[in-house]
Amino acid sequence: MDTTDTIDGYATAWQGGVVAEKDALPDWQPLTAELAKRSLAADDPTGWFEPLYAAGRSGSVKMPWERRAASPPLVDALAQMKAEGRTAVVVGCGLGQDAEEVARRGFRTTAFDVSPSAVQIARERRPESAVTYVVADLLDLPAGWRHAFDLVVEIITVQALPPARQPEAAAAVAGLLAPGGDLLVISSARLEPDPIPLQQGPPWPLSRNEVQAFAVAGVRATRVDLVPTPSGSAWLARFTRTAAHT
Ligand SMILES: C[S@@+](CC[C@H](N)C(=O)[O-])C[C@H]1O[C@@H](n2cnc3c(N)ncnc32)[C@H](O)[C@@H]1O
């Protein structure tokens, strides 16, 4: 089935292949809109993720952000990297496809998500996994994770947070990066200058300036590419932390 995941602003197929739908479960996107609306009205930027994954787990909707494999741009980036003896963290890891690929390449990998159900599904699917899956909130990270990871992977998590929280979220992602490490950011791109109104998301795709916002406090961009995707365009951006800034 060739499904285009419009809620993320670009195709899930481009991300790694959707999983064939064997049944007639309702799509998860309408529930997303309903849950997110309620959550945002309560000024809770992340409250909608857990009930959404729980609905996927119980089978009342198709599993959100389900895909067959790791994101292809991540796979390409990993092919250029040394993994041995290095640590990695996957932000907003969802069902764990990207984290598993990072670990398979040899990184000592931690992956976290704000949704306990997502983390539980990721663990249950792969009881032998080398990944340490953790429930954690990007907006309130454990202090011990600061500058702790040689590779940081962020794929479409920041764009799933309201625009007003995105600068804080981008800075928190950057804060995970160790001196000399690599940060990979993949996000849907917003080419129009005007911000997306709160009610029109999620997601709220990032402008070029918003992608540049990952370059804070000793972190600098090494490349920011705009690439076409089946349903628009996306940023593939790489950053590093200069060894001098600790
Ligand atoms: C759009 S989904 C993408 C999931 C996965 N990165 C992927 O590419 O398939 C965003 C993910 O980030 C998680 N998330 C959102 N806000 C978060 C936060 N503040 N801290 C940790 N995880 C968060 C959600 O639960 C969800 O799994």
Short mmCIF file of C-alpha atoms and ligand atoms in Angstrom, two decimals:
data_model
loop_
_atom_site.label_atom_id
_atom_site.label_comp_id
_atom_site.label_asym_id
_atom_site.label_seq_id
_atom_site.Cartn_x
_atom_site.Cartn_y
_atom_site.Cartn_z
CA MET A 1 0.00 0.00 0.00
CA ASP A 2 1.42 3.36 -0.99
CA THR A 3 0.37 5.57 1.87
CA THR A 4 1.36 9.21 2.07
CA ASP A 5 1.61 10.41 5.62
CA THR A 6 0.39 13.95 5.17
CA ILE A 7 0.20 14.73 8.89
CA ASP A 8 3.98 14.82 8.98
CA GLY A 9 4.19 16.96 5.89
CA TYR A 10 6.14 14.37 3.98
CA ALA A 11 5.70 10.78 2.99
CA THR A 12 6.23 8.02 5.46
CA ALA A 13 7.31 5.97 2.47
CA TRP A 14 10.26 8.34 2.07
CA GLN A 15 11.06 7.81 5.73
CA GLY A 16 11.44 4.09 5.48
CA GLY A 17 8.41 2.40 4.01
CA VAL A 18 4.97 2.08 5.51
CA VAL A 19 3.88 -1.23 6.90
CA ALA A 20 1.24 -2.99 4.82
CA GLU A 21 -2.17 -2.55 6.40
CA LYS A 22 -3.76 -5.95 6.80
CA ASP A 23 -7.00 -4.79 8.31
CA ALA A 24 -9.59 -2.12 8.13
CA LEU A 25 -8.65 -0.21 11.27
CA PRO A 26 -9.45 3.51 11.18
CA ASP A 27 -6.59 5.83 10.25
CA TRP A 28 -4.91 7.52 13.18
CA GLN A 29 -4.74 11.04 11.72
CA PRO A 30 -8.30 12.12 12.58
CA LEU A 31 -7.74 11.05 16.18
CA THR A 32 -4.47 13.03 16.20
CA ALA A 33 -6.29 16.18 15.25
CA GLU A 34 -8.89 15.65 17.97
CA LEU A 35 -6.41 14.74 20.72
CA ALA A 36 -3.97 17.51 19.82
CA LYS A 37 -6.73 20.11 19.82
CA ARG A 38 -7.74 19.09 23.34
CA SER A 39 -4.16 18.94 24.57
CA LEU A 40 -3.23 22.33 23.14
CA ALA A 41 -6.36 23.93 24.62
CA ALA A 42 -5.11 22.70 28.01
CA ASP A 43 -1.67 24.21 27.25
CA ASP A 44 -0.16 20.73 27.30
CA PRO A 45 2.16 20.49 24.26
CA THR A 46 2.82 16.75 24.53
CA GLY A 47 -0.32 15.35 26.17
CA TRP A 48 -1.75 13.96 22.93
CA PHE A 49 1.04 11.51 22.09
CA GLU A 50 0.31 8.97 24.81
CA PRO A 51 -3.43 8.50 24.10
CA LEU A 52 -2.62 8.31 20.39
CA TYR A 53 -0.08 5.48 20.81
CA ALA A 54 -2.37 3.81 23.38
CA ALA A 55 -5.15 3.85 20.76
CA GLY A 56 -2.75 2.26 18.26
CA ARG A 57 -1.73 -0.34 20.80
CA SER A 58 -5.31 -1.26 21.66
CA GLY A 59 -6.14 -1.57 17.97
CA SER A 60 -8.76 1.13 17.89
CA VAL A 61 -6.75 2.93 15.16
CA LYS A 62 -3.79 1.99 12.95
CA MET A 63 -0.45 2.38 14.73
CA PRO A 64 0.79 5.97 14.45
CA TRP A 65 4.08 6.58 12.63
CA GLU A 66 4.36 2.93 11.74
CA ARG A 67 7.03 2.13 9.18
CA ARG A 68 8.99 -0.83 8.04
CA ALA A 69 12.53 0.42 8.33
CA ALA A 70 14.82 3.19 9.46
CA SER A 71 14.68 6.57 7.75
CA PRO A 72 16.78 6.34 4.53
CA PRO A 73 18.59 9.66 5.10
CA LEU A 74 19.59 8.39 8.54
CA VAL A 75 20.84 5.14 7.01
CA ASP A 76 22.91 7.16 4.51
CA ALA A 77 24.35 9.39 7.24
CA LEU A 78 25.23 6.40 9.42
CA ALA A 79 27.16 4.82 6.55
CA GLN A 80 29.67 7.72 6.80
CA MET A 81 30.13 7.54 10.57
CA LYS A 82 32.40 5.72 12.94
CA ALA A 83 30.30 3.98 15.59
CA GLU A 84 32.78 2.02 17.62
CA GLY A 85 33.08 3.25 21.19
CA ARG A 86 30.55 6.03 20.60
CA THR A 87 27.21 6.76 22.25
CA ALA A 88 24.01 7.81 20.50
CA VAL A 89 20.60 9.10 21.49
CA VAL A 90 17.43 9.06 19.40
CA VAL A 91 14.99 11.83 20.31
CA GLY A 92 11.22 11.11 20.18
CA CYS A 93 12.03 7.57 19.09
CA GLY A 94 8.43 6.42 18.66
CA LEU A 95 8.33 2.74 17.72
CA GLY A 96 12.12 2.44 17.59
CA GLN A 97 12.92 1.79 13.92
CA ASP A 98 15.63 4.45 13.78
CA ALA A 99 17.10 3.58 17.17
CA GLU A 100 17.47 -0.07 16.14
CA GLU A 101 19.42 0.94 13.03
CA VAL A 102 21.70 3.22 15.05
CA ALA A 103 22.41 0.37 17.49
CA ARG A 104 22.89 -2.13 14.65
CA ARG A 105 25.68 0.11 13.33
CA GLY A 106 27.48 -0.24 16.63
CA PHE A 107 26.57 2.88 18.63
CA ARG A 108 25.75 2.36 22.31
CA THR A 109 22.22 3.65 21.89
CA THR A 110 19.66 5.30 24.15
CA ALA A 111 16.27 6.17 22.70
CA PHE A 112 13.56 8.13 24.44
CA ASP A 113 9.99 9.17 23.96
CA VAL A 114 7.48 11.08 26.07
CA SER A 115 4.87 8.37 25.45
CA PRO A 116 5.14 5.35 27.78
CA SER A 117 3.07 3.31 25.31
CA ALA A 118 5.50 4.04 22.46
CA VAL A 119 8.43 3.00 24.63
CA GLN A 120 6.62 -0.14 25.73
CA ILE A 121 5.78 -1.10 22.14
CA ALA A 122 9.40 -0.53 21.07
CA ARG A 123 10.64 -2.77 23.90
CA GLU A 124 8.03 -5.47 23.38
CA ARG A 125 8.70 -5.72 19.67
CA ARG A 126 12.37 -6.44 20.21
CA PRO A 127 13.00 -8.15 23.55
CA GLU A 128 16.64 -8.77 22.56
CA SER A 129 17.29 -5.17 21.55
CA ALA A 130 20.61 -3.53 22.39
CA VAL A 131 18.83 -0.16 22.63
CA THR A 132 18.07 1.33 26.04
CA TYR A 133 14.52 2.66 25.63
CA VAL A 134 13.54 5.33 28.17
CA VAL A 135 10.44 7.42 28.85
CA ALA A 136 11.69 11.01 28.97
CA ASP A 137 10.53 14.48 28.00
CA LEU A 138 12.70 16.54 25.67
CA LEU A 139 11.40 19.64 27.46
CA ASP A 140 12.61 18.31 30.83
CA LEU A 141 15.63 16.07 30.22
CA PRO A 142 17.69 14.22 32.84
CA ALA A 143 20.61 16.45 33.86
CA GLY A 144 23.09 13.63 33.24
CA TRP A 145 22.32 13.65 29.51
CA ARG A 146 23.79 17.12 28.97
CA HIS A 147 26.54 16.97 26.33
CA ALA A 148 26.56 13.18 26.82
CA PHE A 149 26.05 11.73 23.32
CA ASP A 150 28.43 11.45 20.36
CA LEU A 151 25.51 11.12 17.96
CA VAL A 152 22.11 12.79 18.40
CA VAL A 153 19.29 11.88 16.00
CA GLU A 154 16.21 14.08 15.79
CA ILE A 155 13.59 13.12 13.21
CA ILE A 156 10.33 15.12 13.06
CA THR A 157 9.90 15.53 16.83
CA VAL A 158 10.48 19.27 17.17
CA GLN A 159 8.02 19.98 14.35
CA ALA A 160 5.38 18.04 16.32
CA LEU A 161 5.62 20.60 19.14
CA PRO A 162 3.81 23.96 19.03
CA PRO A 163 5.88 26.76 17.42
CA ALA A 164 6.21 28.62 20.72
CA ARG A 165 8.02 25.60 22.24
CA GLN A 166 10.22 24.80 19.25
CA PRO A 167 13.21 27.05 20.13
CA GLU A 168 13.37 25.47 23.60
CA ALA A 169 13.03 21.99 22.08
CA ALA A 170 15.77 22.65 19.49
CA ALA A 171 18.09 23.93 22.23
CA ALA A 172 17.34 20.82 24.32
CA VAL A 173 18.24 18.57 21.36
CA ALA A 174 21.49 20.48 20.87
CA GLY A 175 22.21 20.22 24.60
CA LEU A 176 22.47 16.42 24.29
CA LEU A 177 25.45 16.68 21.95
CA ALA A 178 28.95 15.91 23.23
CA PRO A 179 31.98 17.93 22.08
CA GLY A 180 33.08 16.71 18.65
CA GLY A 181 29.80 14.82 18.19
CA ASP A 182 27.30 14.73 15.31
CA LEU A 183 23.70 15.93 15.40
CA LEU A 184 21.43 14.87 12.55
CA VAL A 185 18.12 16.72 12.15
CA ILE A 186 15.44 15.69 9.67
CA SER A 187 12.34 17.85 9.48
CA SER A 188 9.61 18.80 7.09
CA ALA A 189 10.44 22.17 5.55
CA ARG A 190 8.31 25.30 5.60
CA LEU A 191 9.25 27.57 2.71
CA GLU A 192 6.64 30.28 3.32
CA PRO A 193 7.89 33.11 5.58
CA ASP A 194 4.75 33.22 7.73
CA PRO A 195 4.52 30.95 10.78
CA ILE A 196 1.86 28.24 10.75
CA PRO A 197 -1.02 29.13 13.09
CA LEU A 198 -1.29 26.90 16.14
CA GLN A 199 -4.70 25.58 15.07
CA GLN A 200 -3.32 24.38 11.72
CA GLY A 201 -0.91 21.90 13.31
CA PRO A 202 0.38 19.43 14.16
CA PRO A 203 2.78 19.34 12.51
CA TRP A 204 4.38 22.77 12.33
CA PRO A 205 7.22 22.28 9.78
CA LEU A 206 10.39 24.30 10.28
CA SER A 207 11.69 27.27 8.31
CA ARG A 208 15.39 27.53 7.47
CA ASN A 209 15.90 29.90 10.43
CA GLU A 210 14.14 27.47 12.72
CA VAL A 211 16.48 24.68 11.60
CA GLN A 212 19.42 26.99 12.23
CA ALA A 213 18.10 27.32 15.81
CA PHE A 214 19.67 23.94 16.61
CA ALA A 215 23.01 25.75 16.37
CA VAL A 216 23.12 27.19 19.89
CA ALA A 217 25.74 27.42 22.65
CA GLY A 218 28.76 25.90 20.94
CA VAL A 219 26.84 23.90 18.32
CA ARG A 220 27.32 24.86 14.67
CA ALA A 221 25.71 23.71 11.44
CA THR A 222 28.02 21.80 9.10
CA ARG A 223 25.41 21.50 6.35
CA VAL A 224 21.73 22.27 5.85
CA ASP A 225 20.20 20.70 2.74
CA LEU A 226 16.71 21.19 1.42
CA VAL A 227 15.60 18.01 -0.33
CA PRO A 228 12.47 17.23 -2.30
CA THR A 229 10.18 14.57 -0.85
CA PRO A 230 7.08 12.94 -2.36
CA SER A 231 4.81 15.44 -0.62
CA GLY A 232 6.92 18.59 -0.35
CA SER A 233 10.41 19.17 0.94
CA ALA A 234 12.48 18.42 4.00
CA TRP A 235 15.57 19.66 5.78
CA LEU A 236 18.48 17.29 6.22
CA ALA A 237 20.78 19.13 8.56
CA ARG A 238 24.03 18.22 10.28
CA PHE A 239 25.58 19.94 13.28
CA THR A 240 28.59 19.46 15.53
CA ARG A 241 29.71 20.81 18.87
CA THR A 242 33.11 22.40 18.81
CA ALA A 243 35.38 20.59 21.21
CA ALA A 244 36.27 23.91 22.90
CA HIS A 245 32.67 24.44 24.06
CA THR A 246 31.83 22.05 26.88
C1 LIG B 1 6.04 12.85 14.71
S1 LIG B 1 6.40 11.57 15.82
C2 LIG B 1 7.88 10.90 15.09
C3 LIG B 1 8.34 9.61 15.67
C4 LIG B 1 9.67 9.13 15.13
N1 LIG B 1 10.74 10.08 15.41
C5 LIG B 1 9.58 8.87 13.65
O1 LIG B 1 10.28 9.53 12.87
O2 LIG B 1 8.80 8.00 13.25
C6 LIG B 1 7.05 12.51 17.18
C7 LIG B 1 7.49 11.63 18.33
O3 LIG B 1 8.08 12.43 19.33
C8 LIG B 1 7.55 12.08 20.58
N2 LIG B 1 7.62 13.33 21.37
C9 LIG B 1 6.91 14.46 21.18
N3 LIG B 1 7.26 15.39 22.08
C10 LIG B 1 8.22 14.84 22.85
C11 LIG B 1 8.96 15.30 23.96
N4 LIG B 1 8.77 16.52 24.48
N5 LIG B 1 9.87 14.47 24.51
C12 LIG B 1 10.06 13.22 24.00
N6 LIG B 1 9.37 12.72 22.97
C13 LIG B 1 8.46 13.52 22.40
C14 LIG B 1 6.15 11.60 20.30
O4 LIG B 1 5.62 10.77 21.31
C15 LIG B 1 6.35 10.87 18.99
O5 LIG B 1 6.76 9.53 19.19
#
